[in-house]
Amino acid sequence: MFTRPLLLSSKLELTRCFKFPQNGMSQYPSYYIKPIYSNDKQTDLIKSGEAQKLAHVPTRAALNDQTSSIYHDDLICLLVNYLMKDGNKLLARDLVEKTMEKIKRVQLEKYHKLANEEEKEKVVLNPRAIIHQAITNVKPILQLTPIKRGGVTYQVPVPITDRRSQFLSMKWLIEAGNEKERTVRFYDQFAYELIDAANNTGRAVKKKQDLHKQCEMNRAYAHYRWS
Amino acid sequence: MLNSLVRRSLLRKVPVQPIILPVAHLSLETQPLERLQSFRTSENNPLNHSDDHIGQFYTIPSEHKKKLFLYGGLPRSYDTQTKTFNESCLMIRKPSVDVINCLRHVDYSKPAVRFILYGKKGQGKSLSLAHIIHYGYSAGFLIVHVPWVGGWLRRCQESSISEFKPGCIDTNLDAAAWLVHFKHQNSHLLDNPDLRTTQDHVWSKRESTPKDVPLGELVDHGINRIKFASQCIVVLAEEIKQLSREGKCKTLVVVDGFNGFFYPNTRILTEKKEVVHPKNVTVTEAFLNLSRFDWKNGAAVVTVDELAIAEKDHISHFPRYLLGRDGFEHMDPFVPVAVPTYTKLEFTSCMDYYRERRWVLPLDGQDEELQFLSAMNPYRLMLLCNSV
């Protein structure tokens, strides 16, 4: 009988003491810190003595794609998430892994074709390096925003945040991978696109250049951003 | 445990003679050290492979590969790897070396010895078999090799009612394809004038193969008259046994996925849409005949594989379960050879090979991580390394 009011009071106390995070859906109170799952970072913390301090701070559980594997790569996890449809992460991850396999096969074929030892060394065989390079190459530095001035909507070039440009880059790469014959596998096409983009050619890079060209053409409207 | 005991006791019966190596090989004390450092051996002749080579990779010469595996026999994933790696290398592993050792020392005047390779999925049964086939080819055996029984009974191309045995079903297209495979693998032996048919074979009113013609002609007949291909295999099996009995050839029967012959649910249907039991498929008879021990100058090496049966029945990988009672009694007594996961040595050697081929980039702690993730399973390791 008397447990109920007790519970209620403690709940009230909680609401008074702590500010809940803005995202009301989070199951963690705001004072929970994010987990440090990378092996390197952990060793650094232990060396500097920070780990002792963090040992008793309440910590969130790691997400299921945050592992201490030596092959963990934040950017590629993000790519998997952007590729994912309907929460089917298994498929998305599988596609990215198969893409990396295809990249390796294509690059190794190039490698074996070359006779010269020096030229062989220049072929990039690391699929992760190629993906990173491709994403950097496709990142735009400006984008167009519609702004209404005097009843007319102008496409105004505006600077872009790094995160947005990274998102656009990956989006365009994935779109380029999807533009294919029905009989071609996505991961094969995606691999070719990534290799092309890493060499600064291909459809995704073309898209970036087109956007830059459009921005250049609309430079006269640039002042609409602030006036 | 029991299996290893049975296996050991069976192996003990085989007189193991020391292999005589040139003095230069024996006197070098550095040999073990050299072996540890190298994951590759230059000894490409499977006749000379011994326990010393375990864990090392050897190259199958491309002309041998074309001859033996042109029409199947190597898993498809292995084929893509060889294309990428620009060479076809096989790891020399304990089970295949054991079988080769036995084949080397078996008394061929005694009834045929049967070996059964078994192991979980992806542990290298088919590739061990490929190594043994390569040995058989180098040692001059007549090779009767079925690349994959599942291909006949679970994915057959067409079926028709047999004319020769009432109630039986022919799978003629597959049978003809196999005859082409057999002819290609043994083209160098079929020219041998000793290999002649021992009986008359009447196919129809007008067609017959007389006694005392080269075996190649019998095979050709099966290929040209696809209608008789299945029956041709049955006849060919009997002829091969007879020739081996007479000592005109040594025969190595190699069947991958042998348990398929005893699994009741095939995907072959009669005209009334009833499932055909494998014993009612004509080609089955031929290979059951070849895997009996009522002949000499021959040996059979077969694998039992979960993948040769329907997925719902992948329960155990042991021969007793996979062969069932009938199959087990048919094969008994046999030498069971377990194909295990990689040992530490084999694992390191495999990773070294991948690194040398630039398939995997060297990274600290890589071996340890992959070892745990793959649980030392060769196929799973290959899959993991694909995206690394």
Coordinates of C-alpha atoms in Angstrom, one line a residue:
Chain A
M1 CA 0.0 0.0 0.0
F2 CA 2.6 2.5 0.9
T3 CA 5.1 1.7 -1.7
R4 CA 3.2 3.6 -4.4
P5 CA 3.5 7.1 -3.0
L6 CA 7.2 6.4 -2.2
L7 CA 7.9 5.5 -5.8
L8 CA 6.0 8.6 -7.0
S9 CA 7.9 10.9 -4.8
S10 CA 11.3 9.5 -5.9
K11 CA 10.2 10.0 -9.5
L12 CA 9.3 13.6 -8.8
E13 CA 12.6 14.1 -7.2
L14 CA 14.3 12.8 -10.3
T15 CA 12.5 15.2 -12.6
R16 CA 13.5 18.1 -10.4
C17 CA 17.2 17.2 -10.1
F18 CA 18.1 16.2 -13.6
K19 CA 17.5 17.9 -16.9
F20 CA 16.5 15.3 -19.4
P21 CA 18.2 15.4 -22.8
Q22 CA 16.4 17.1 -25.6
N23 CA 15.8 13.9 -27.4
G24 CA 13.1 12.6 -25.2
M25 CA 13.4 9.1 -26.8
S26 CA 16.8 8.4 -25.4
Q27 CA 16.7 5.8 -22.7
Y28 CA 19.8 7.4 -21.0
P29 CA 19.8 10.4 -18.8
S30 CA 21.9 13.3 -20.1
Y31 CA 24.8 12.7 -17.6
Y32 CA 25.6 9.3 -19.2
I33 CA 28.7 9.6 -21.3
K34 CA 29.2 8.0 -24.6
P35 CA 31.2 4.8 -24.6
I36 CA 34.9 4.7 -25.7
Y37 CA 35.1 1.5 -27.6
S38 CA 38.2 2.0 -29.7
N39 CA 41.2 0.0 -28.5
D40 CA 43.7 2.7 -29.2
K41 CA 41.7 5.4 -27.4
Q42 CA 41.3 3.1 -24.4
T43 CA 45.1 2.5 -24.1
D44 CA 45.7 6.3 -24.5
L45 CA 43.2 6.9 -21.6
I46 CA 44.9 4.3 -19.4
K47 CA 48.3 5.7 -20.1
S48 CA 47.3 9.3 -19.3
G49 CA 45.4 8.2 -16.2
E50 CA 42.1 9.5 -17.5
A51 CA 40.6 6.0 -17.4
Q52 CA 40.6 6.0 -13.6
K53 CA 38.4 9.0 -13.6
L54 CA 36.0 7.6 -16.2
A55 CA 35.8 4.2 -14.5
H56 CA 32.8 5.2 -12.3
V57 CA 31.0 7.6 -14.6
P58 CA 27.8 6.1 -15.9
T59 CA 28.4 5.1 -19.5
R60 CA 26.0 4.2 -22.3
A61 CA 26.2 0.8 -23.8
A62 CA 28.0 0.6 -27.1
L63 CA 25.9 0.4 -30.3
N64 CA 26.0 -2.8 -32.1
D65 CA 28.2 -1.4 -34.9
Q66 CA 30.7 0.1 -32.5
T67 CA 33.4 -2.6 -32.0
S68 CA 37.0 -2.6 -31.0
S69 CA 37.9 -4.5 -34.2
I70 CA 41.0 -3.3 -35.9
Y71 CA 38.9 -3.0 -39.0
H72 CA 36.4 -0.7 -37.4
D73 CA 36.0 2.5 -39.5
D74 CA 33.5 5.2 -38.6
L75 CA 33.1 6.5 -42.1
I76 CA 32.3 3.1 -43.5
C77 CA 29.8 2.5 -40.7
L78 CA 28.2 5.7 -41.8
L79 CA 28.2 4.6 -45.4
V80 CA 26.4 1.4 -44.3
N81 CA 23.8 3.5 -42.5
Y82 CA 23.2 5.7 -45.5
L83 CA 22.9 2.7 -47.7
M84 CA 20.5 0.9 -45.4
K85 CA 16.8 0.7 -46.3
D86 CA 14.0 -0.3 -43.9
G87 CA 16.5 -1.0 -41.2
N88 CA 18.0 -3.9 -43.0
K89 CA 21.5 -3.4 -41.8
L90 CA 22.6 -7.0 -42.5
L91 CA 22.0 -6.5 -46.1
A92 CA 23.6 -3.0 -46.2
R93 CA 26.7 -4.3 -44.5
D94 CA 26.8 -7.2 -46.8
L95 CA 26.7 -5.0 -49.8
V96 CA 29.5 -2.7 -48.5
E97 CA 31.6 -5.8 -47.7
K98 CA 31.0 -7.2 -51.2
T99 CA 31.9 -3.8 -52.6
M100 CA 35.2 -3.9 -50.8
E101 CA 35.8 -7.4 -52.1
K102 CA 35.1 -6.3 -55.7
I103 CA 37.4 -3.2 -55.3
K104 CA 40.2 -5.5 -54.2
R105 CA 39.6 -7.9 -57.1
V106 CA 39.6 -5.1 -59.7
Q107 CA 42.7 -3.5 -58.2
L108 CA 44.6 -6.8 -57.9
E109 CA 43.8 -7.5 -61.6
K110 CA 45.4 -4.2 -62.5
Y111 CA 48.3 -5.0 -60.2
H112 CA 49.0 -8.3 -61.9
K113 CA 48.7 -6.8 -65.4
L114 CA 51.5 -4.3 -64.8
A115 CA 55.0 -5.6 -65.5
N116 CA 56.9 -2.8 -63.9
E117 CA 57.6 -3.1 -60.2
E118 CA 57.5 0.6 -59.5
E119 CA 54.1 1.0 -61.2
K120 CA 52.8 -2.0 -59.3
E121 CA 53.6 -0.2 -56.0
K122 CA 51.4 2.7 -57.1
V123 CA 48.2 0.6 -57.3
V124 CA 46.2 1.2 -54.2
L125 CA 45.0 -2.2 -52.9
N126 CA 43.4 -1.1 -49.7
P127 CA 39.7 -0.8 -50.3
R128 CA 39.1 1.4 -47.3
A129 CA 41.7 3.9 -48.6
I130 CA 39.9 3.9 -51.9
I131 CA 36.5 4.5 -50.3
H132 CA 37.9 7.4 -48.2
Q133 CA 39.6 8.9 -51.2
A134 CA 36.4 8.6 -53.2
I135 CA 34.3 10.3 -50.6
T136 CA 36.8 13.2 -50.2
N137 CA 36.9 13.7 -54.0
V138 CA 33.1 13.9 -54.3
K139 CA 32.6 16.3 -51.5
P140 CA 31.1 19.6 -52.8
I141 CA 32.2 23.0 -51.2
L142 CA 29.1 24.9 -52.2
Q143 CA 25.4 24.2 -52.6
L144 CA 22.4 26.0 -54.0
T145 CA 19.5 27.1 -51.8
P146 CA 16.3 28.6 -53.1
I147 CA 15.7 32.1 -51.7
K148 CA 12.7 34.2 -52.6
R149 CA 13.4 37.8 -53.4
G150 CA 10.8 40.1 -55.0
G151 CA 8.5 37.3 -55.9
V152 CA 11.2 35.4 -57.7
T153 CA 12.9 32.3 -56.3
Y154 CA 16.7 32.4 -56.9
Q155 CA 19.1 29.5 -56.6
V156 CA 21.7 31.1 -54.4
P157 CA 25.1 29.5 -53.8
V158 CA 25.8 29.1 -50.2
P159 CA 28.7 27.5 -48.3
I160 CA 28.1 24.0 -46.9
T161 CA 28.9 22.3 -43.7
D162 CA 31.4 19.5 -43.7
R163 CA 28.9 17.0 -42.5
R164 CA 26.3 18.0 -45.1
S165 CA 29.0 17.8 -47.9
Q166 CA 30.0 14.4 -46.7
F167 CA 26.4 13.2 -46.7
L168 CA 25.9 14.6 -50.3
S169 CA 29.1 12.9 -51.4
M170 CA 28.0 9.5 -50.1
K171 CA 24.5 10.0 -51.4
W172 CA 25.8 10.7 -54.9
L173 CA 28.1 7.8 -54.8
I174 CA 25.3 5.4 -53.8
E175 CA 23.0 7.0 -56.5
A176 CA 25.7 6.4 -59.1
G177 CA 26.0 2.8 -58.0
N178 CA 22.3 2.4 -58.4
E179 CA 22.3 3.6 -62.0
K180 CA 22.9 0.4 -63.8
E181 CA 21.5 -2.4 -65.9
R182 CA 19.1 -4.7 -64.1
T183 CA 21.5 -7.6 -64.5
V184 CA 24.5 -5.9 -62.9
R185 CA 24.9 -6.3 -59.2
F186 CA 24.8 -3.2 -57.1
Y187 CA 28.1 -4.0 -55.3
D188 CA 29.9 -4.4 -58.6
Q189 CA 28.7 -1.1 -60.0
F190 CA 29.3 0.6 -56.7
A191 CA 32.9 -0.7 -56.6
Y192 CA 33.6 0.7 -60.1
E193 CA 32.1 4.0 -59.2
L194 CA 34.2 4.2 -56.0
I195 CA 37.4 3.4 -57.9
D196 CA 36.5 6.0 -60.6
A197 CA 35.7 8.6 -57.9
A198 CA 39.0 7.9 -56.2
N199 CA 40.7 8.7 -59.5
N200 CA 38.6 11.9 -59.8
T201 CA 36.5 10.6 -62.7
G202 CA 33.1 9.0 -62.9
R203 CA 29.5 10.0 -62.5
A204 CA 29.6 11.1 -58.8
V205 CA 32.5 13.5 -59.4
K206 CA 30.7 14.8 -62.5
K207 CA 27.7 15.6 -60.3
K208 CA 29.9 17.6 -58.0
Q209 CA 31.4 19.5 -60.8
D210 CA 28.0 20.2 -62.3
L211 CA 26.9 21.6 -58.9
H212 CA 30.0 23.8 -58.7
K213 CA 29.4 25.0 -62.3
Q214 CA 25.9 26.0 -61.4
C215 CA 27.1 27.8 -58.3
E216 CA 29.6 29.6 -60.4
M217 CA 26.9 30.6 -62.9
N218 CA 24.6 31.9 -60.1
R219 CA 27.4 33.8 -58.3
A220 CA 25.5 37.0 -59.2
Y221 CA 22.8 36.0 -56.7
A222 CA 25.3 35.3 -53.9
H223 CA 24.4 38.6 -52.1
Y224 CA 20.8 37.4 -51.6
R225 CA 22.1 35.3 -48.8
W226 CA 22.3 38.3 -46.6
S227 CA 20.3 41.0 -48.3
Chain B
M1 CA 36.9 -39.9 -30.1
L2 CA 35.6 -43.3 -31.3
N3 CA 36.1 -42.3 -34.9
S4 CA 39.7 -41.4 -34.3
L5 CA 40.3 -44.7 -32.6
V6 CA 38.7 -46.6 -35.4
R7 CA 40.7 -44.6 -37.8
R8 CA 43.9 -45.1 -36.1
S9 CA 43.4 -48.9 -35.8
L10 CA 42.5 -49.1 -39.4
L11 CA 45.5 -47.0 -40.4
R12 CA 47.8 -49.2 -38.4
K13 CA 47.1 -52.1 -40.7
V14 CA 48.7 -50.3 -43.6
P15 CA 52.4 -50.9 -43.7
V16 CA 54.0 -47.5 -43.5
Q17 CA 57.4 -47.5 -45.1
P18 CA 59.8 -44.6 -44.6
I19 CA 60.0 -42.4 -47.6
I20 CA 63.5 -42.4 -49.0
L21 CA 64.7 -38.9 -49.6
P22 CA 67.9 -37.8 -51.2
V23 CA 70.7 -37.4 -48.6
A24 CA 70.8 -33.7 -49.2
H25 CA 67.3 -33.4 -47.8
L26 CA 68.0 -35.3 -44.6
S27 CA 71.3 -33.9 -43.6
L28 CA 70.2 -30.3 -43.4
E29 CA 69.4 -29.3 -39.9
T30 CA 67.9 -26.1 -41.0
Q31 CA 65.0 -27.8 -42.7
P32 CA 62.4 -27.4 -40.0
L33 CA 63.3 -23.7 -39.6
E34 CA 63.1 -23.1 -43.3
R35 CA 59.8 -24.8 -43.3
L36 CA 58.4 -22.6 -40.6
Q37 CA 59.4 -19.5 -42.5
S38 CA 58.0 -20.5 -45.7
F39 CA 54.3 -21.1 -46.4
R40 CA 55.0 -22.2 -49.9
T41 CA 56.7 -25.3 -51.2
S42 CA 58.3 -25.7 -54.6
E43 CA 57.4 -29.4 -54.6
N44 CA 54.5 -29.3 -57.0
N45 CA 54.4 -33.0 -57.6
P46 CA 51.8 -34.5 -55.2
L47 CA 53.7 -37.8 -55.5
N48 CA 56.3 -36.4 -53.2
H49 CA 54.0 -34.7 -50.7
S50 CA 54.5 -36.0 -47.1
D51 CA 53.9 -34.9 -43.6
D52 CA 56.8 -32.5 -43.9
H53 CA 54.8 -30.4 -46.3
I54 CA 51.7 -30.0 -44.1
G55 CA 50.5 -26.4 -44.0
Q56 CA 52.3 -25.4 -47.1
F57 CA 50.9 -24.3 -50.4
Y58 CA 51.8 -25.9 -53.7
T59 CA 50.9 -24.7 -57.2
I60 CA 48.8 -26.9 -59.4
P61 CA 50.4 -26.6 -62.9
S62 CA 47.9 -24.9 -65.2
E63 CA 47.9 -27.8 -67.7
H64 CA 47.0 -30.3 -64.9
K65 CA 44.3 -28.0 -63.7
K66 CA 42.8 -27.7 -67.2
K67 CA 43.0 -31.5 -67.6
L68 CA 41.5 -32.4 -64.3
F69 CA 39.1 -29.6 -63.3
L70 CA 37.9 -28.2 -66.6
Y71 CA 34.4 -29.5 -66.1
G72 CA 34.1 -29.0 -62.4
G73 CA 35.7 -30.4 -59.3
L74 CA 36.8 -27.1 -57.7
P75 CA 34.4 -25.0 -55.7
R76 CA 33.3 -21.9 -57.5
S77 CA 34.6 -19.6 -54.7
Y78 CA 38.0 -21.2 -55.1
D79 CA 37.9 -20.6 -58.8
T80 CA 37.3 -16.9 -58.4
Q81 CA 40.2 -16.8 -55.9
T82 CA 42.6 -18.4 -58.4
K83 CA 41.6 -15.9 -61.0
T84 CA 42.4 -13.0 -58.6
F85 CA 45.6 -14.5 -57.3
N86 CA 46.8 -15.3 -60.8
E87 CA 47.7 -18.8 -59.8
S88 CA 46.0 -21.9 -58.4
C89 CA 47.5 -23.0 -55.1
L90 CA 46.3 -25.7 -52.7
M91 CA 47.3 -26.1 -49.2
I92 CA 48.7 -29.5 -48.3
R93 CA 46.7 -30.7 -45.3
K94 CA 46.8 -33.6 -43.0
P95 CA 43.7 -35.5 -44.3
S96 CA 44.8 -35.5 -47.9
V97 CA 48.4 -36.4 -47.0
D98 CA 47.1 -39.2 -44.9
V99 CA 44.9 -40.6 -47.7
I100 CA 47.8 -40.2 -50.2
N101 CA 50.1 -42.0 -47.9
C102 CA 47.6 -44.8 -47.6
L103 CA 47.1 -44.9 -51.3
R104 CA 50.8 -45.2 -51.8
H105 CA 51.2 -48.2 -49.5
V106 CA 47.9 -50.0 -50.0
D107 CA 48.2 -53.6 -51.3
Y108 CA 46.3 -53.4 -54.5
S109 CA 45.9 -57.1 -54.9
K110 CA 43.5 -57.0 -52.0
P111 CA 39.9 -55.7 -52.2
A112 CA 39.4 -52.0 -52.8
V113 CA 39.9 -49.7 -49.9
R114 CA 37.3 -47.1 -49.3
F115 CA 38.0 -43.8 -47.6
I116 CA 35.3 -41.4 -46.4
L117 CA 36.3 -37.8 -45.8
Y118 CA 33.9 -36.0 -43.5
G119 CA 33.8 -32.7 -41.7
K120 CA 31.8 -29.7 -41.1
K121 CA 30.8 -27.3 -43.8
G122 CA 33.7 -25.3 -45.2
Q123 CA 36.5 -27.2 -43.7
G124 CA 38.0 -28.2 -47.0
K125 CA 36.7 -31.6 -47.9
S126 CA 36.3 -30.8 -51.6
L127 CA 39.8 -29.2 -51.8
S128 CA 41.3 -32.2 -50.0
L129 CA 39.6 -34.3 -52.6
A130 CA 41.1 -32.1 -55.4
H131 CA 44.6 -32.7 -53.9
I132 CA 43.9 -36.5 -53.9
I133 CA 42.7 -36.4 -57.5
H134 CA 45.9 -34.5 -58.5
Y135 CA 47.8 -37.3 -56.7
G136 CA 45.8 -40.0 -58.5
Y137 CA 46.5 -38.3 -61.9
S138 CA 50.2 -38.0 -61.2
A139 CA 50.4 -41.6 -60.0
G140 CA 48.7 -42.8 -63.2
F141 CA 45.4 -43.9 -61.8
L142 CA 42.3 -44.1 -64.0
I143 CA 40.2 -41.4 -62.4
V144 CA 36.5 -41.8 -62.0
H145 CA 35.6 -38.5 -60.5
V146 CA 32.1 -37.2 -59.7
P147 CA 32.5 -33.4 -59.0
W148 CA 29.2 -33.1 -57.1
V149 CA 26.5 -35.7 -56.6
G150 CA 24.1 -32.9 -55.5
G151 CA 24.3 -31.6 -59.1
W152 CA 22.6 -34.8 -60.4
L153 CA 20.1 -35.6 -57.7
R154 CA 19.1 -32.2 -56.5
R155 CA 19.6 -30.0 -59.6
C156 CA 19.3 -32.4 -62.5
Q157 CA 18.8 -30.9 -65.9
E158 CA 16.2 -33.4 -67.2
S159 CA 14.9 -36.8 -66.5
S160 CA 13.3 -39.6 -68.5
I161 CA 12.1 -43.1 -68.0
S162 CA 14.8 -45.8 -68.4
E163 CA 14.5 -48.2 -71.3
F164 CA 16.8 -50.8 -69.7
K165 CA 15.6 -51.1 -66.2
P166 CA 11.9 -50.8 -65.6
G167 CA 11.0 -48.3 -62.9
C168 CA 14.2 -46.4 -63.2
I169 CA 14.8 -42.8 -64.1
D170 CA 17.6 -41.7 -66.5
T171 CA 19.3 -38.3 -66.1
N172 CA 20.8 -38.3 -69.5
L173 CA 22.0 -34.8 -70.0
D174 CA 24.0 -34.8 -66.8
A175 CA 25.2 -38.3 -67.5
A176 CA 26.5 -37.2 -71.0
A177 CA 28.2 -34.2 -69.4
W178 CA 29.9 -36.5 -66.9
L179 CA 31.1 -38.8 -69.7
V180 CA 32.7 -35.8 -71.4
H181 CA 34.3 -35.0 -68.0
F182 CA 35.5 -38.6 -67.6
K183 CA 36.9 -38.7 -71.2
H184 CA 38.7 -35.4 -70.7
Q185 CA 40.3 -36.4 -67.4
N186 CA 41.5 -39.8 -68.7
S187 CA 42.2 -39.0 -72.4
H188 CA 45.8 -40.0 -71.9
L189 CA 44.8 -43.5 -70.6
L190 CA 41.9 -44.2 -72.9
D191 CA 44.4 -44.4 -75.8
N192 CA 46.0 -47.4 -74.0
P193 CA 45.4 -50.4 -76.2
D194 CA 44.9 -52.7 -73.1
L195 CA 41.7 -50.9 -72.1
R196 CA 39.2 -52.8 -74.2
T197 CA 35.6 -53.8 -73.5
T198 CA 35.2 -57.2 -72.1
Q199 CA 31.6 -57.8 -73.2
D200 CA 29.1 -57.1 -75.9
H201 CA 26.7 -54.3 -75.2
V202 CA 23.5 -54.1 -77.1
W203 CA 21.8 -50.7 -77.0
S204 CA 19.0 -51.2 -79.5
K205 CA 18.1 -53.3 -82.5
R206 CA 20.6 -51.6 -84.7
E207 CA 23.2 -50.2 -82.2
S208 CA 25.6 -52.2 -80.2
T209 CA 29.1 -52.0 -78.9
P210 CA 31.0 -55.2 -79.6
K211 CA 33.5 -56.9 -77.4
D212 CA 37.1 -55.9 -77.6
V213 CA 36.8 -52.4 -78.8
P214 CA 38.7 -49.6 -77.0
L215 CA 37.0 -48.2 -73.9
G216 CA 37.0 -44.8 -75.5
E217 CA 34.6 -45.9 -78.1
L218 CA 32.1 -47.0 -75.4
V219 CA 32.4 -43.5 -73.8
D220 CA 32.0 -41.8 -77.2
H221 CA 28.9 -43.8 -77.8
G222 CA 27.4 -42.5 -74.6
I223 CA 28.3 -38.9 -75.6
N224 CA 27.0 -39.1 -79.1
R225 CA 23.8 -41.0 -78.3
I226 CA 22.6 -39.0 -75.3
K227 CA 19.6 -41.3 -75.0
F228 CA 22.0 -44.1 -73.7
A229 CA 24.3 -41.9 -71.6
S230 CA 23.0 -43.1 -68.2
Q231 CA 23.1 -46.8 -69.2
C232 CA 26.5 -46.2 -70.7
I233 CA 27.8 -45.1 -67.3
V234 CA 26.5 -48.2 -65.7
V235 CA 28.2 -50.3 -68.3
L236 CA 31.3 -48.3 -68.1
A237 CA 31.5 -48.8 -64.3
E238 CA 31.3 -52.5 -64.7
E239 CA 33.9 -52.5 -67.5
I240 CA 36.3 -50.5 -65.4
K241 CA 35.9 -52.9 -62.5
Q242 CA 36.5 -55.8 -64.8
L243 CA 39.6 -54.2 -66.3
S244 CA 40.9 -53.4 -62.9
R245 CA 40.4 -56.9 -61.7
E246 CA 42.4 -58.1 -64.6
G247 CA 45.2 -55.7 -63.6
K248 CA 45.0 -53.7 -66.8
C249 CA 44.6 -50.4 -65.0
K250 CA 44.6 -48.9 -61.5
T251 CA 41.4 -47.0 -60.7
L252 CA 40.7 -44.2 -58.3
V253 CA 37.1 -43.5 -57.6
V254 CA 36.5 -40.1 -56.3
V255 CA 33.0 -38.9 -55.4
D256 CA 32.1 -35.6 -53.8
G257 CA 28.9 -35.5 -51.8
F258 CA 28.5 -39.3 -51.8
N259 CA 25.8 -39.3 -49.2
G260 CA 23.5 -37.8 -51.9
F261 CA 23.1 -41.3 -53.2
F262 CA 21.3 -42.4 -50.0
Y263 CA 19.2 -39.3 -49.3
P264 CA 15.6 -40.2 -50.1
N265 CA 14.3 -36.7 -51.0
T266 CA 15.8 -36.0 -54.4
R267 CA 14.4 -33.3 -56.6
I268 CA 13.9 -35.7 -59.5
L269 CA 10.2 -36.3 -60.1
T270 CA 8.4 -38.9 -62.1
E271 CA 5.7 -38.1 -64.6
K272 CA 3.1 -38.4 -61.8
K273 CA 5.1 -35.9 -59.7
E274 CA 6.4 -38.5 -57.3
V275 CA 9.8 -38.1 -55.7
V276 CA 12.3 -40.6 -57.1
H277 CA 14.4 -42.4 -54.6
P278 CA 18.1 -42.3 -55.6
K279 CA 18.2 -46.0 -55.8
N280 CA 15.8 -45.7 -58.8
V281 CA 18.1 -43.3 -60.6
T282 CA 20.2 -45.2 -63.1
V283 CA 23.6 -43.5 -62.5
T284 CA 23.4 -44.2 -58.8
E285 CA 23.8 -47.9 -59.5
A286 CA 27.1 -47.3 -61.3
F287 CA 28.8 -45.5 -58.5
L288 CA 27.4 -47.8 -55.8
N289 CA 28.9 -50.6 -57.9
L290 CA 32.3 -48.8 -58.0
S291 CA 32.3 -48.1 -54.3
R292 CA 31.9 -51.8 -53.3
F293 CA 34.9 -53.8 -52.3
D294 CA 34.3 -56.8 -54.6
W295 CA 37.2 -55.8 -56.9
K296 CA 40.9 -55.0 -56.7
N297 CA 43.4 -52.6 -58.1
G298 CA 41.2 -49.8 -57.1
A299 CA 40.4 -47.5 -54.3
A300 CA 37.6 -45.1 -53.6
V301 CA 37.8 -41.8 -51.8
V302 CA 34.5 -40.2 -51.2
T303 CA 33.2 -37.3 -49.1
V304 CA 30.0 -37.1 -47.1
D305 CA 28.8 -33.5 -47.1
E306 CA 25.8 -31.8 -45.5
L307 CA 25.4 -29.6 -48.5
A308 CA 24.5 -32.6 -50.7
I309 CA 21.2 -33.0 -48.9
A310 CA 18.3 -30.7 -48.2
E311 CA 18.9 -27.8 -45.8
K312 CA 16.3 -28.9 -43.3
D313 CA 18.3 -32.1 -42.6
H314 CA 21.7 -30.5 -41.9
I315 CA 21.9 -32.0 -38.5
S316 CA 25.1 -33.8 -38.2
H317 CA 28.2 -34.0 -40.3
F318 CA 29.1 -37.6 -39.3
P319 CA 29.1 -40.4 -41.9
R320 CA 26.6 -42.5 -39.9
Y321 CA 24.0 -39.8 -40.0
L322 CA 24.6 -38.6 -43.5
L323 CA 24.8 -42.0 -45.1
G324 CA 22.0 -43.5 -43.1
R325 CA 21.8 -47.2 -42.3
D326 CA 21.8 -48.4 -45.9
G327 CA 24.7 -46.2 -46.9
F328 CA 26.7 -47.0 -43.9
E329 CA 26.3 -50.7 -44.4
H330 CA 27.1 -50.3 -48.1
M331 CA 30.4 -48.6 -47.3
D332 CA 31.3 -50.6 -44.2
P333 CA 34.3 -51.3 -43.6
F334 CA 35.8 -48.0 -44.6
V335 CA 38.5 -45.6 -43.4
P336 CA 37.0 -42.5 -41.9
V337 CA 39.2 -39.4 -42.4
A338 CA 38.2 -36.3 -40.5
V339 CA 38.8 -33.0 -42.2
P340 CA 39.3 -30.6 -39.2
T341 CA 39.5 -26.9 -39.0
Y342 CA 42.9 -25.2 -39.5
T343 CA 45.6 -25.8 -37.0
K344 CA 47.6 -22.8 -35.8
L345 CA 50.3 -23.6 -38.3
E346 CA 47.9 -23.9 -41.2
F347 CA 46.2 -20.7 -40.2
T348 CA 49.4 -18.7 -40.1
S349 CA 50.5 -20.2 -43.4
C350 CA 47.2 -19.3 -45.0
M351 CA 47.3 -15.7 -43.8
D352 CA 50.9 -15.4 -45.0
Y353 CA 49.8 -16.6 -48.3
Y354 CA 47.0 -14.1 -48.5
R355 CA 49.4 -11.4 -47.5
E356 CA 52.0 -12.4 -50.1
R357 CA 49.3 -12.4 -52.8
R358 CA 48.4 -8.8 -51.6
W359 CA 44.9 -10.0 -50.8
V360 CA 45.1 -9.0 -47.2
L361 CA 47.1 -6.0 -46.1
P362 CA 49.3 -6.6 -43.1
L363 CA 48.0 -5.1 -39.9
D364 CA 48.9 -5.6 -36.3
G365 CA 46.7 -8.0 -34.4
Q366 CA 45.0 -9.1 -37.6
D367 CA 45.8 -12.8 -37.3
E368 CA 44.4 -12.9 -33.8
E369 CA 41.2 -11.2 -34.6
L370 CA 40.5 -13.3 -37.7
Q371 CA 41.4 -16.4 -35.9
F372 CA 38.6 -15.7 -33.4
L373 CA 36.1 -14.5 -35.9
S374 CA 36.6 -17.4 -38.3
A375 CA 36.9 -20.1 -35.6
M376 CA 39.7 -21.5 -37.8
N377 CA 37.2 -22.5 -40.4
P378 CA 38.9 -22.2 -43.8
Y379 CA 35.9 -21.1 -45.7
R380 CA 34.8 -18.6 -43.2
L381 CA 38.3 -17.2 -43.0
M382 CA 38.2 -16.8 -46.8
L383 CA 34.9 -14.9 -46.5
L384 CA 36.2 -12.7 -43.8
C385 CA 39.3 -11.9 -45.7
N386 CA 37.3 -10.9 -48.7
S387 CA 36.3 -7.6 -47.2
V388 CA 39.4 -6.9 -45.2

